[in-house]
Amino acid sequence: MKFHITTFGCQMNVHDSDWLTRALESRGWEQADEGEAQVYILNTCSVRDKPEQKVYSELGRIAAHLKRDENIFAAVGGCVAQQVGRGFFERFPFVKLVFGSDGIAGAPNALERIAEGGDDRVALLDFVSIYEERETSEERTVSLPETRQAFVNIMQGCDNFCSYCIVPYTRGRQKSRLPDVVVEECRALVASGIREITLLGQNVNSFGQDKGGVGVSFADLLYRVAEIDGLHRLRFTTSHPKDIAPEVIRAFGELENLCPSLHLPLQSGSDAVLKAMRRKYTQERYLSIVEGLKQARPDIALTTDLIVGFPGETEADFQETLDMVERVGYESSFSFKYSDRPGVAAVNMEPKVSPEEASERLMRLQTLQNNITKKCLENLVGLETVAFIEGMSRKQNGEETFWKGRDPAGRIVNVAMPESDGLVGMMVPVRIIEAKKHSLMGERIGIPW
Ligand code: SAH
Ligand code: SF4
Ligand code: F3S
């Protein structure tokens, strides 16, 4: 069977899609271009209204392929699938499988049964209360991704119920994996040649604090993974500020391979809005975490998520967000207009901020962020660092070949190097020679390794 996966949403979805791809390939299925697939899989996101709407337009496009072959069918997975469930079967008769994030473990077998004509329609929407280990296909460790980077899930779900957020409803309660299983997976990946690992969870700082916990904290886990011989770069995402432990902050000063970057979603700079969002920290507490991090690791690059136009947000509240962005000096940030999600607490909060006002705030915030990003990048010109090469750069000028890499903090560094191949997955010593709007230019100053 030929399949085509389209993925929306966060890194956890990207990672889930990678796993599903490998699981199907190990059953002899083949990835195909959109025009040739027999099975279309959408891995969806419902965190805001826009990505949810994209799912429907994407299904409309898939419907057009039915003219080519009427046996073509689709599967919808991820957060919108969890939310809408069997509703997809009625609206789109060619959707034969819906699966939520807890149901994904059963998706490869279900797809096989449907393709063989054994099952007509399958819904895998039940939540589980303990992390369900998924089959590991040999390829995970045998065929090394060229980039030598890997994601490793450490947990699933979220218990925080921030008042704007649908994730706890679509991904279910928090379920941690067993620390030994996580460490073993990391060890096998490094043994197979992986050099960079990103530990993934909706709120990694509360790892182990659920039914699956065995008394190993996130800090303990970080130290255990960091000591794997041959692991050059370790990252993790996402961190909720309320749960970051002093030991995790300290780890940034102690673990050499823990990368000097942290994504620490602030959401709003106003204590009143933070309270309504149920974030359970204040501006002051957030700033003390930032101070601790900068003490532990002076070169740490902080990034964040921000929501503008949350119900009740006044101009003065928004000003506080702008002030926080300046004070912390984020290297970059993702900022979003508040979007009502079905069933979340904020839906009933008033007064709503008008879309015009929210757009205007978003623009002001993004202009400020662009200026700060520019300054952060300019400050790096002249410094020496190491770029971990991920592939060819999008910019090419005909004479030189540009490669795209990342410095330890995760900033994009483009480097001109004559080699036509063989550099992906290599570490290249570079000096930063220029700051662009969202990336850096580097020149090679040493031998790639
Ligand atoms: N677990 C992660 C975030 C997952 S959602 C965390 O807690 O950091 C990613 C981001 O989407 C959030 O940080 C938030 O900024 C944004 N977001 C979530 N719900 C939203 C909503 N209803 N409207 C607008 N943005 C939202
Ligand atoms: Fe959503 Fe909050 Fe959980 Fe993040 S911590 S996934 S924003 S409920
Ligand atoms: Fe989106 Fe679900 Fe991730 S809502 S952000 S795909 S957890």
Coordinates of C-alpha atoms and ligand atoms in Angstrom, one line a residue:
M1 CA 0.0 0.0 0.0
K2 CA 1.1 3.5 -0.7
F3 CA 0.5 6.1 2.0
H4 CA 0.8 9.8 2.4
I5 CA 1.0 11.5 5.8
T6 CA 0.3 15.2 6.4
T7 CA 1.1 16.6 9.9
F8 CA -0.1 19.6 11.7
G9 CA 0.7 20.9 15.1
C10 CA 3.4 20.4 17.7
Q11 CA 6.6 18.4 17.8
M12 CA 4.8 15.6 19.5
N13 CA 2.6 15.2 16.5
V14 CA 5.6 15.3 14.2
H15 CA 7.2 12.6 16.3
D16 CA 4.0 10.5 16.3
S17 CA 3.9 10.8 12.5
D18 CA 7.5 9.6 12.2
W19 CA 6.7 6.6 14.4
L20 CA 3.6 5.8 12.3
T21 CA 5.6 6.0 9.1
R22 CA 8.2 3.6 10.4
A23 CA 5.5 1.2 11.7
L24 CA 3.8 1.1 8.3
E25 CA 7.1 0.8 6.5
S26 CA 7.9 -2.2 8.6
R27 CA 4.7 -3.8 7.3
G28 CA 5.8 -3.3 3.8
W29 CA 3.8 -0.1 3.1
E30 CA 5.5 2.6 1.1
Q31 CA 5.5 6.4 1.4
A32 CA 4.1 8.1 -1.7
D33 CA 3.6 11.6 -3.1
E34 CA 0.2 13.1 -2.7
G35 CA -0.9 12.3 -6.3
E36 CA -0.1 8.6 -5.9
A37 CA -1.2 7.5 -2.5
Q38 CA -3.9 5.0 -1.8
V39 CA -4.2 5.9 1.9
Y40 CA -4.1 9.5 3.2
I41 CA -3.3 10.1 6.8
L42 CA -3.9 13.4 8.5
N43 CA -2.3 14.0 11.9
T44 CA -4.2 17.0 13.2
C45 CA -4.0 19.8 15.7
S46 CA -6.8 21.7 17.4
V47 CA -4.9 24.1 19.6
R48 CA -6.4 27.0 17.7
D49 CA -9.3 27.4 15.3
K50 CA -7.0 27.9 12.2
P51 CA -5.2 24.5 12.2
E52 CA -8.6 22.8 12.9
Q53 CA -10.1 24.5 9.8
K54 CA -7.1 23.3 7.7
V55 CA -8.1 19.7 8.4
Y56 CA -11.5 20.2 6.7
S57 CA -9.9 21.9 3.7
E58 CA -7.3 19.1 3.5
L59 CA -10.1 16.5 3.5
G60 CA -11.8 18.3 0.7
R61 CA -8.6 18.1 -1.4
I62 CA -8.3 14.4 -0.6
A63 CA -11.9 13.8 -1.8
A64 CA -10.8 15.0 -5.2
H65 CA -8.4 12.0 -5.4
L66 CA -11.3 9.6 -5.2
K67 CA -11.9 10.2 -8.9
R68 CA -8.6 8.6 -9.6
D69 CA -9.4 5.5 -7.6
E70 CA -12.5 4.9 -5.6
N71 CA -10.8 2.6 -3.1
I72 CA -8.7 5.4 -1.8
F73 CA -9.4 6.0 1.9
A74 CA -8.3 8.4 4.7
A75 CA -7.4 8.2 8.4
V76 CA -7.6 11.2 10.7
G77 CA -5.5 11.1 13.8
G78 CA -4.3 13.5 16.6
C79 CA -6.1 16.2 18.4
V80 CA -9.0 17.1 16.1
A81 CA -9.7 13.4 15.6
Q82 CA -10.0 13.0 19.4
Q83 CA -12.3 16.0 19.6
V84 CA -14.6 15.2 16.6
G85 CA -14.3 11.5 16.7
R86 CA -16.8 9.5 14.7
G87 CA -18.3 12.7 13.4
F88 CA -15.7 12.4 10.6
F89 CA -17.3 9.2 9.3
E90 CA -20.6 11.0 8.7
R91 CA -19.1 14.1 7.1
F92 CA -16.5 12.3 5.0
P93 CA -17.5 8.8 4.0
F94 CA -14.0 8.0 2.8
V95 CA -12.6 8.5 6.3
K96 CA -12.3 4.9 7.6
L97 CA -10.2 5.4 10.7
V98 CA -10.1 8.0 13.4
F99 CA -7.5 7.7 16.2
G100 CA -6.5 9.9 19.1
S101 CA -3.0 10.2 20.5
D102 CA -3.6 7.3 23.0
G103 CA -5.1 5.3 20.2
I104 CA -2.2 5.7 17.8
A105 CA -0.5 2.5 19.0
G106 CA -3.2 0.5 17.4
A107 CA -3.4 2.6 14.2
P108 CA -0.9 0.5 12.0
N109 CA -2.9 -2.7 12.6
A110 CA -6.2 -1.0 12.1
L111 CA -5.0 0.5 8.8
E112 CA -3.8 -2.9 7.6
R113 CA -7.2 -4.5 8.4
I114 CA -9.1 -1.7 6.6
A115 CA -6.8 -2.0 3.6
E116 CA -7.4 -5.8 3.5
G117 CA -11.1 -5.3 3.6
G118 CA -11.4 -6.9 7.1
D119 CA -12.8 -3.8 8.8
D120 CA -14.9 -1.1 7.4
R121 CA -14.6 1.7 10.0
V122 CA -12.5 1.9 13.1
A123 CA -12.4 4.5 15.9
L124 CA -9.5 4.4 18.4
L125 CA -10.5 7.1 20.8
D126 CA -10.2 5.7 24.3
F127 CA -7.9 7.3 26.7
V128 CA -5.5 5.1 28.7
S129 CA -4.3 5.9 32.2
I130 CA -0.8 4.4 31.9
Y131 CA 1.6 5.2 29.1
E132 CA 1.2 2.5 26.5
E133 CA 4.5 1.5 24.9
R134 CA 4.4 1.4 21.2
E135 CA 6.0 -1.3 19.0
T136 CA 9.5 -0.3 18.1
S137 CA 10.4 -1.0 14.6
E138 CA 13.9 -2.2 13.9
E139 CA 14.5 0.8 11.7
R140 CA 14.4 3.2 14.6
T141 CA 17.9 2.1 15.6
V142 CA 19.1 0.3 12.4
S143 CA 18.5 3.0 9.8
L144 CA 20.0 6.1 11.3
P145 CA 18.3 9.4 10.3
E146 CA 20.8 11.3 8.2
T147 CA 20.6 14.3 10.5
R148 CA 21.5 12.2 13.5
Q149 CA 18.9 13.9 15.6
A150 CA 16.0 12.2 17.4
F151 CA 13.0 13.0 19.5
V152 CA 12.1 10.8 22.5
N153 CA 8.7 10.9 24.2
I154 CA 8.9 10.9 27.9
M155 CA 5.2 11.4 28.6
Q156 CA 1.8 11.9 27.1
G157 CA -1.1 14.2 28.0
C158 CA -1.4 17.2 30.4
D159 CA -3.1 17.8 33.7
N160 CA -2.8 21.6 33.9
F161 CA -6.1 22.7 32.3
C162 CA -4.8 26.2 31.5
S163 CA -8.2 28.0 30.9
Y164 CA -7.6 28.6 27.2
C165 CA -6.2 25.2 26.2
I166 CA -7.7 22.2 24.6
V167 CA -4.7 19.9 25.0
P168 CA -5.8 18.2 28.3
Y169 CA -9.1 17.3 26.5
T170 CA -7.5 16.0 23.3
R171 CA -4.4 14.3 24.8
G172 CA -5.9 13.1 28.1
R173 CA -4.3 13.0 31.5
Q174 CA -0.6 13.1 32.0
K175 CA 1.1 9.7 31.8
S176 CA 4.8 9.4 32.2
R177 CA 6.9 6.6 30.6
L178 CA 9.1 4.6 32.9
P179 CA 12.5 6.3 33.2
D180 CA 14.4 3.1 32.5
V181 CA 12.5 2.7 29.2
V182 CA 13.3 6.3 28.2
V183 CA 17.0 6.0 29.1
E184 CA 17.2 2.7 27.2
E185 CA 15.7 4.2 24.1
C186 CA 18.1 7.1 24.3
R187 CA 21.1 4.7 24.8
A188 CA 20.1 2.6 21.8
L189 CA 19.7 5.8 19.7
V190 CA 23.1 7.1 20.6
A191 CA 24.7 3.7 20.1
S192 CA 23.3 3.8 16.6
G193 CA 24.9 7.2 15.9
I194 CA 22.4 9.7 17.1
R195 CA 24.1 12.9 18.4
E196 CA 21.2 15.0 19.5
I197 CA 18.1 14.0 21.5
T198 CA 15.1 16.2 22.3
L199 CA 13.0 14.9 25.2
L200 CA 9.3 15.6 24.5
G201 CA 6.2 16.1 26.6
Q202 CA 3.5 18.8 27.1
N203 CA 5.0 19.6 30.5
V204 CA 8.2 17.8 31.0
N205 CA 8.8 19.4 34.4
S206 CA 6.1 17.3 36.0
F207 CA 7.6 14.1 34.6
G208 CA 6.9 11.2 37.0
Q209 CA 4.2 13.1 39.0
D210 CA 1.4 10.8 37.9
K211 CA 0.3 7.2 38.1
G212 CA 3.2 6.1 36.0
G213 CA 5.7 7.8 38.3
V214 CA 8.3 5.8 40.1
G215 CA 10.0 8.5 42.2
V216 CA 12.3 9.7 39.4
S217 CA 12.0 13.4 38.8
F218 CA 12.6 15.2 35.5
A219 CA 15.9 16.5 36.8
D220 CA 17.0 12.9 37.7
L221 CA 16.0 11.8 34.2
L222 CA 18.0 14.7 32.6
Y223 CA 21.1 13.7 34.5
R224 CA 20.7 10.1 33.5
V225 CA 20.2 10.8 29.8
A226 CA 23.0 13.4 29.8
E227 CA 25.6 10.9 31.0
I228 CA 25.1 8.7 27.9
D229 CA 28.5 8.5 26.3
G230 CA 28.5 10.0 22.8
L231 CA 25.4 12.2 23.2
H232 CA 26.5 15.7 22.1
R233 CA 23.4 17.7 22.4
L234 CA 20.4 17.2 24.7
R235 CA 17.3 19.4 24.6
F236 CA 13.8 19.2 26.0
T237 CA 10.4 20.8 25.5
T238 CA 8.0 22.0 26.8
S239 CA 8.5 23.4 30.2
H240 CA 5.8 24.9 32.4
P241 CA 7.3 27.7 34.5
K242 CA 5.3 26.7 37.6
D243 CA 6.9 23.3 37.7
I244 CA 10.5 24.0 36.9
A245 CA 12.6 22.6 39.7
P246 CA 15.8 24.2 41.1
E247 CA 17.6 21.0 40.1
V248 CA 16.6 21.5 36.5
I249 CA 17.8 25.1 36.6
R250 CA 21.1 23.9 38.1
A251 CA 21.5 21.3 35.4
F252 CA 22.0 24.0 32.9
G253 CA 25.2 25.0 34.7
E254 CA 26.3 21.4 35.3
L255 CA 25.5 19.3 32.2
E256 CA 27.8 20.2 29.4
N257 CA 25.7 18.5 26.7
L258 CA 22.5 20.1 27.9
C259 CA 22.0 22.8 25.2
P260 CA 22.0 26.5 26.4
S261 CA 18.4 27.2 25.3
L262 CA 15.0 26.9 27.0
H263 CA 11.5 27.4 25.7
L264 CA 9.6 28.7 28.7
P265 CA 6.1 29.8 27.7
L266 CA 5.1 33.0 29.5
Q267 CA 1.7 33.5 27.8
S268 CA 1.1 36.9 29.4
G269 CA 3.1 39.4 31.4
S270 CA 0.1 40.5 33.5
D271 CA -0.6 38.9 36.8
A272 CA -4.4 39.4 36.4
V273 CA -4.4 37.7 33.0
L274 CA -2.1 34.9 34.2
K275 CA -4.5 34.3 37.0
A276 CA -7.5 34.1 34.6
M277 CA -5.4 31.8 32.4
R278 CA -4.8 29.5 35.5
R279 CA -1.1 29.5 34.9
K280 CA -0.3 29.5 38.6
Y281 CA 2.8 31.8 38.5
T282 CA 3.2 35.5 38.7
Q283 CA 5.4 37.9 36.7
E284 CA 7.8 38.1 39.7
R285 CA 8.1 34.3 40.0
Y286 CA 8.8 34.0 36.3
L287 CA 11.5 36.6 36.5
S288 CA 13.2 34.9 39.4
I289 CA 13.3 31.7 37.3
V290 CA 14.9 33.6 34.4
E291 CA 17.5 35.1 36.8
G292 CA 18.3 31.6 38.1
L293 CA 18.7 30.3 34.6
K294 CA 21.0 33.2 33.5
Q295 CA 23.1 32.6 36.6
A296 CA 23.4 28.9 35.9
R297 CA 24.1 29.5 32.2
P298 CA 24.9 33.1 31.2
D299 CA 24.7 32.3 27.5
I300 CA 21.2 30.6 27.7
A301 CA 18.8 31.6 24.9
L302 CA 15.2 31.9 26.1
T303 CA 12.2 31.6 23.8
T304 CA 8.5 31.7 24.7
D305 CA 4.9 31.4 23.7
L306 CA 2.6 34.4 24.1
I307 CA -1.2 34.9 23.7
V308 CA -2.7 38.3 23.0
G309 CA -6.3 39.2 23.3
F310 CA -7.2 36.8 26.1
P311 CA -10.7 37.6 27.4
G312 CA -10.5 40.6 29.7
E313 CA -7.0 41.6 28.6
T314 CA -6.7 45.4 28.8
E315 CA -4.3 47.7 27.1
A316 CA -2.4 48.0 30.4
D317 CA -2.3 44.2 30.7
F318 CA -0.9 44.0 27.2
Q319 CA 1.7 46.7 28.0
E320 CA 2.9 44.3 30.8
T321 CA 3.4 41.6 28.3
L322 CA 5.5 44.0 26.1
D323 CA 7.5 45.0 29.2
M324 CA 8.2 41.3 30.1
V325 CA 9.3 40.6 26.5
E326 CA 11.8 43.4 26.8
R327 CA 13.0 42.5 30.3
V328 CA 13.6 38.9 29.5
G329 CA 15.0 39.6 26.1
Y330 CA 13.6 36.5 24.3
E331 CA 15.7 35.4 21.3
S332 CA 12.4 34.6 19.6
S333 CA 8.8 33.9 20.5
F334 CA 5.7 32.4 19.1
S335 CA 2.7 34.7 19.5
F336 CA -0.9 33.9 18.9
K337 CA -4.2 35.7 19.0
Y338 CA -6.5 34.1 21.6
S339 CA -8.8 31.6 19.9
D340 CA -11.9 30.2 21.6
R341 CA -11.8 26.4 21.8
P342 CA -14.8 24.2 22.5
G343 CA -15.2 23.2 26.1
V344 CA -12.4 25.2 27.7
A345 CA -13.0 27.5 30.6
A346 CA -12.0 30.7 28.8
V347 CA -14.9 30.3 26.4
N348 CA -17.2 31.7 29.1
M349 CA -14.9 34.5 30.1
E350 CA -15.8 38.1 29.3
P351 CA -15.3 40.6 27.8
K352 CA -13.8 39.2 24.6
V353 CA -11.2 41.4 23.0
S354 CA -12.3 42.4 19.4
P355 CA -10.4 40.7 16.6
E356 CA -9.2 44.1 15.4
E357 CA -7.7 45.0 18.8
A358 CA -6.1 41.6 19.1
S359 CA -4.5 41.9 15.6
E360 CA -3.2 45.3 16.4
R361 CA -1.6 44.0 19.7
L362 CA -0.2 41.0 17.9
M363 CA 1.5 43.3 15.4
R364 CA 3.0 45.5 18.0
L365 CA 4.3 42.5 19.9
Q366 CA 5.8 41.0 16.8
T367 CA 7.5 44.2 15.8
L368 CA 9.0 44.5 19.3
Q369 CA 10.2 40.8 19.1
N370 CA 11.7 41.3 15.7
N371 CA 13.8 44.2 17.0
I372 CA 15.0 42.1 20.0
T373 CA 15.7 39.1 17.9
K374 CA 17.8 41.3 15.6
K375 CA 19.8 42.7 18.5
C376 CA 20.4 39.2 20.0
L377 CA 21.7 37.9 16.7
E378 CA 23.9 40.9 16.1
N379 CA 25.5 40.4 19.5
L380 CA 26.8 37.0 18.3
V381 CA 28.8 38.3 15.3
G382 CA 32.5 37.5 15.8
L383 CA 31.9 34.6 18.2
E384 CA 33.1 31.1 17.5
T385 CA 30.7 28.2 17.8
V386 CA 29.8 24.8 16.3
A387 CA 27.1 24.3 13.7
F388 CA 25.4 20.9 13.6
I389 CA 24.5 20.5 9.9
E390 CA 20.9 19.5 9.1
G391 CA 20.9 19.9 5.3
M392 CA 21.3 22.3 2.4
S393 CA 20.4 25.9 3.1
R394 CA 17.4 27.3 1.2
K395 CA 19.7 30.2 0.1
Q396 CA 22.1 29.3 -2.7
N397 CA 23.8 31.8 -4.8
G398 CA 25.1 29.7 -7.7
E399 CA 28.8 30.0 -6.9
E400 CA 28.9 28.7 -3.4
T401 CA 27.0 25.9 -1.6
F402 CA 25.3 26.9 1.6
W403 CA 24.6 24.5 4.4
K404 CA 22.1 24.9 7.2
G405 CA 23.2 24.0 10.7
R406 CA 22.3 24.9 14.2
D407 CA 24.4 26.3 17.0
P408 CA 24.1 24.7 20.5
A409 CA 21.3 27.2 21.4
G410 CA 19.3 26.1 18.3
R411 CA 19.9 29.2 16.2
I412 CA 20.1 28.6 12.4
V413 CA 23.6 29.1 11.1
N414 CA 24.1 29.1 7.3
V415 CA 27.7 28.2 6.3
A416 CA 29.2 28.3 2.8
M417 CA 31.2 25.1 2.2
P418 CA 32.3 23.7 -1.2
E419 CA 31.4 20.1 -0.4
S420 CA 28.5 18.8 -2.4
D421 CA 27.5 16.2 0.0
G422 CA 28.5 14.3 3.2
L423 CA 28.1 17.1 5.6
V424 CA 24.7 16.4 7.0
G425 CA 25.0 15.1 10.6
M426 CA 28.5 16.7 11.0
M427 CA 29.6 19.3 13.5
V428 CA 31.4 22.2 11.8
P429 CA 33.4 24.7 13.8
V430 CA 32.4 28.2 12.6
R431 CA 32.8 31.9 13.3
I432 CA 29.7 34.0 13.1
I433 CA 30.2 36.6 10.4
E434 CA 26.8 38.1 9.9
A435 CA 23.4 38.4 11.5
K436 CA 20.3 38.2 9.2
K437 CA 16.7 38.8 10.3
H438 CA 16.1 35.3 11.7
S439 CA 19.4 33.5 11.2
L440 CA 23.1 33.8 11.3
M441 CA 25.9 33.4 8.7
G442 CA 29.0 31.6 9.7
E443 CA 32.4 30.8 8.1
R444 CA 34.1 27.5 8.6
I445 CA 37.1 27.7 10.9
G446 CA 37.9 24.0 11.5
I447 CA 37.5 20.5 10.2
P448 CA 34.0 19.0 10.3
W449 CA 33.7 16.0 12.7
Ligands
SAH1 N1 2.2 22.3 26.4 C1 2.7 23.4 25.9 C2 1.9 24.2 24.9 C3 1.0 23.5 24.0 S1 0.1 24.5 23.0 C4 3.0 24.4 27.0 O1 2.2 24.4 28.0 O2 3.9 25.1 26.9 C5 1.2 25.7 22.3 C6 0.9 27.1 22.5 O3 -0.3 27.4 21.9 C7 0.7 27.5 23.9 O4 1.8 27.7 24.6 C8 -0.1 28.7 23.8 O5 0.7 29.9 23.7 C9 -0.9 28.5 22.5 N2 -2.3 28.3 22.7 C10 -2.9 27.3 23.3 N3 -4.2 27.4 23.4 C11 -4.5 28.5 22.7 C12 -5.7 29.2 22.4 N4 -6.9 28.8 22.7 N5 -5.6 30.4 21.7 C13 -4.4 30.9 21.3 N6 -3.3 30.3 21.6 C14 -3.3 29.1 22.3
SF4_2 FE1 -2.2 23.4 27.4 FE2 -1.4 24.5 29.7 FE3 -1.2 21.9 29.3 FE4 0.4 23.5 28.0 S1 0.4 23.2 30.2 S2 -0.7 21.8 27.1 S3 -0.9 25.3 27.7 S4 -3.0 23.0 29.5
F3S3 FE1 -1.9 20.7 18.7 FE2 -2.5 18.6 20.0 FE3 0.0 19.4 19.8 S1 -3.7 20.4 19.9 S2 -0.2 21.6 19.8 S3 -1.3 18.7 18.2 S4 -1.0 18.5 21.6

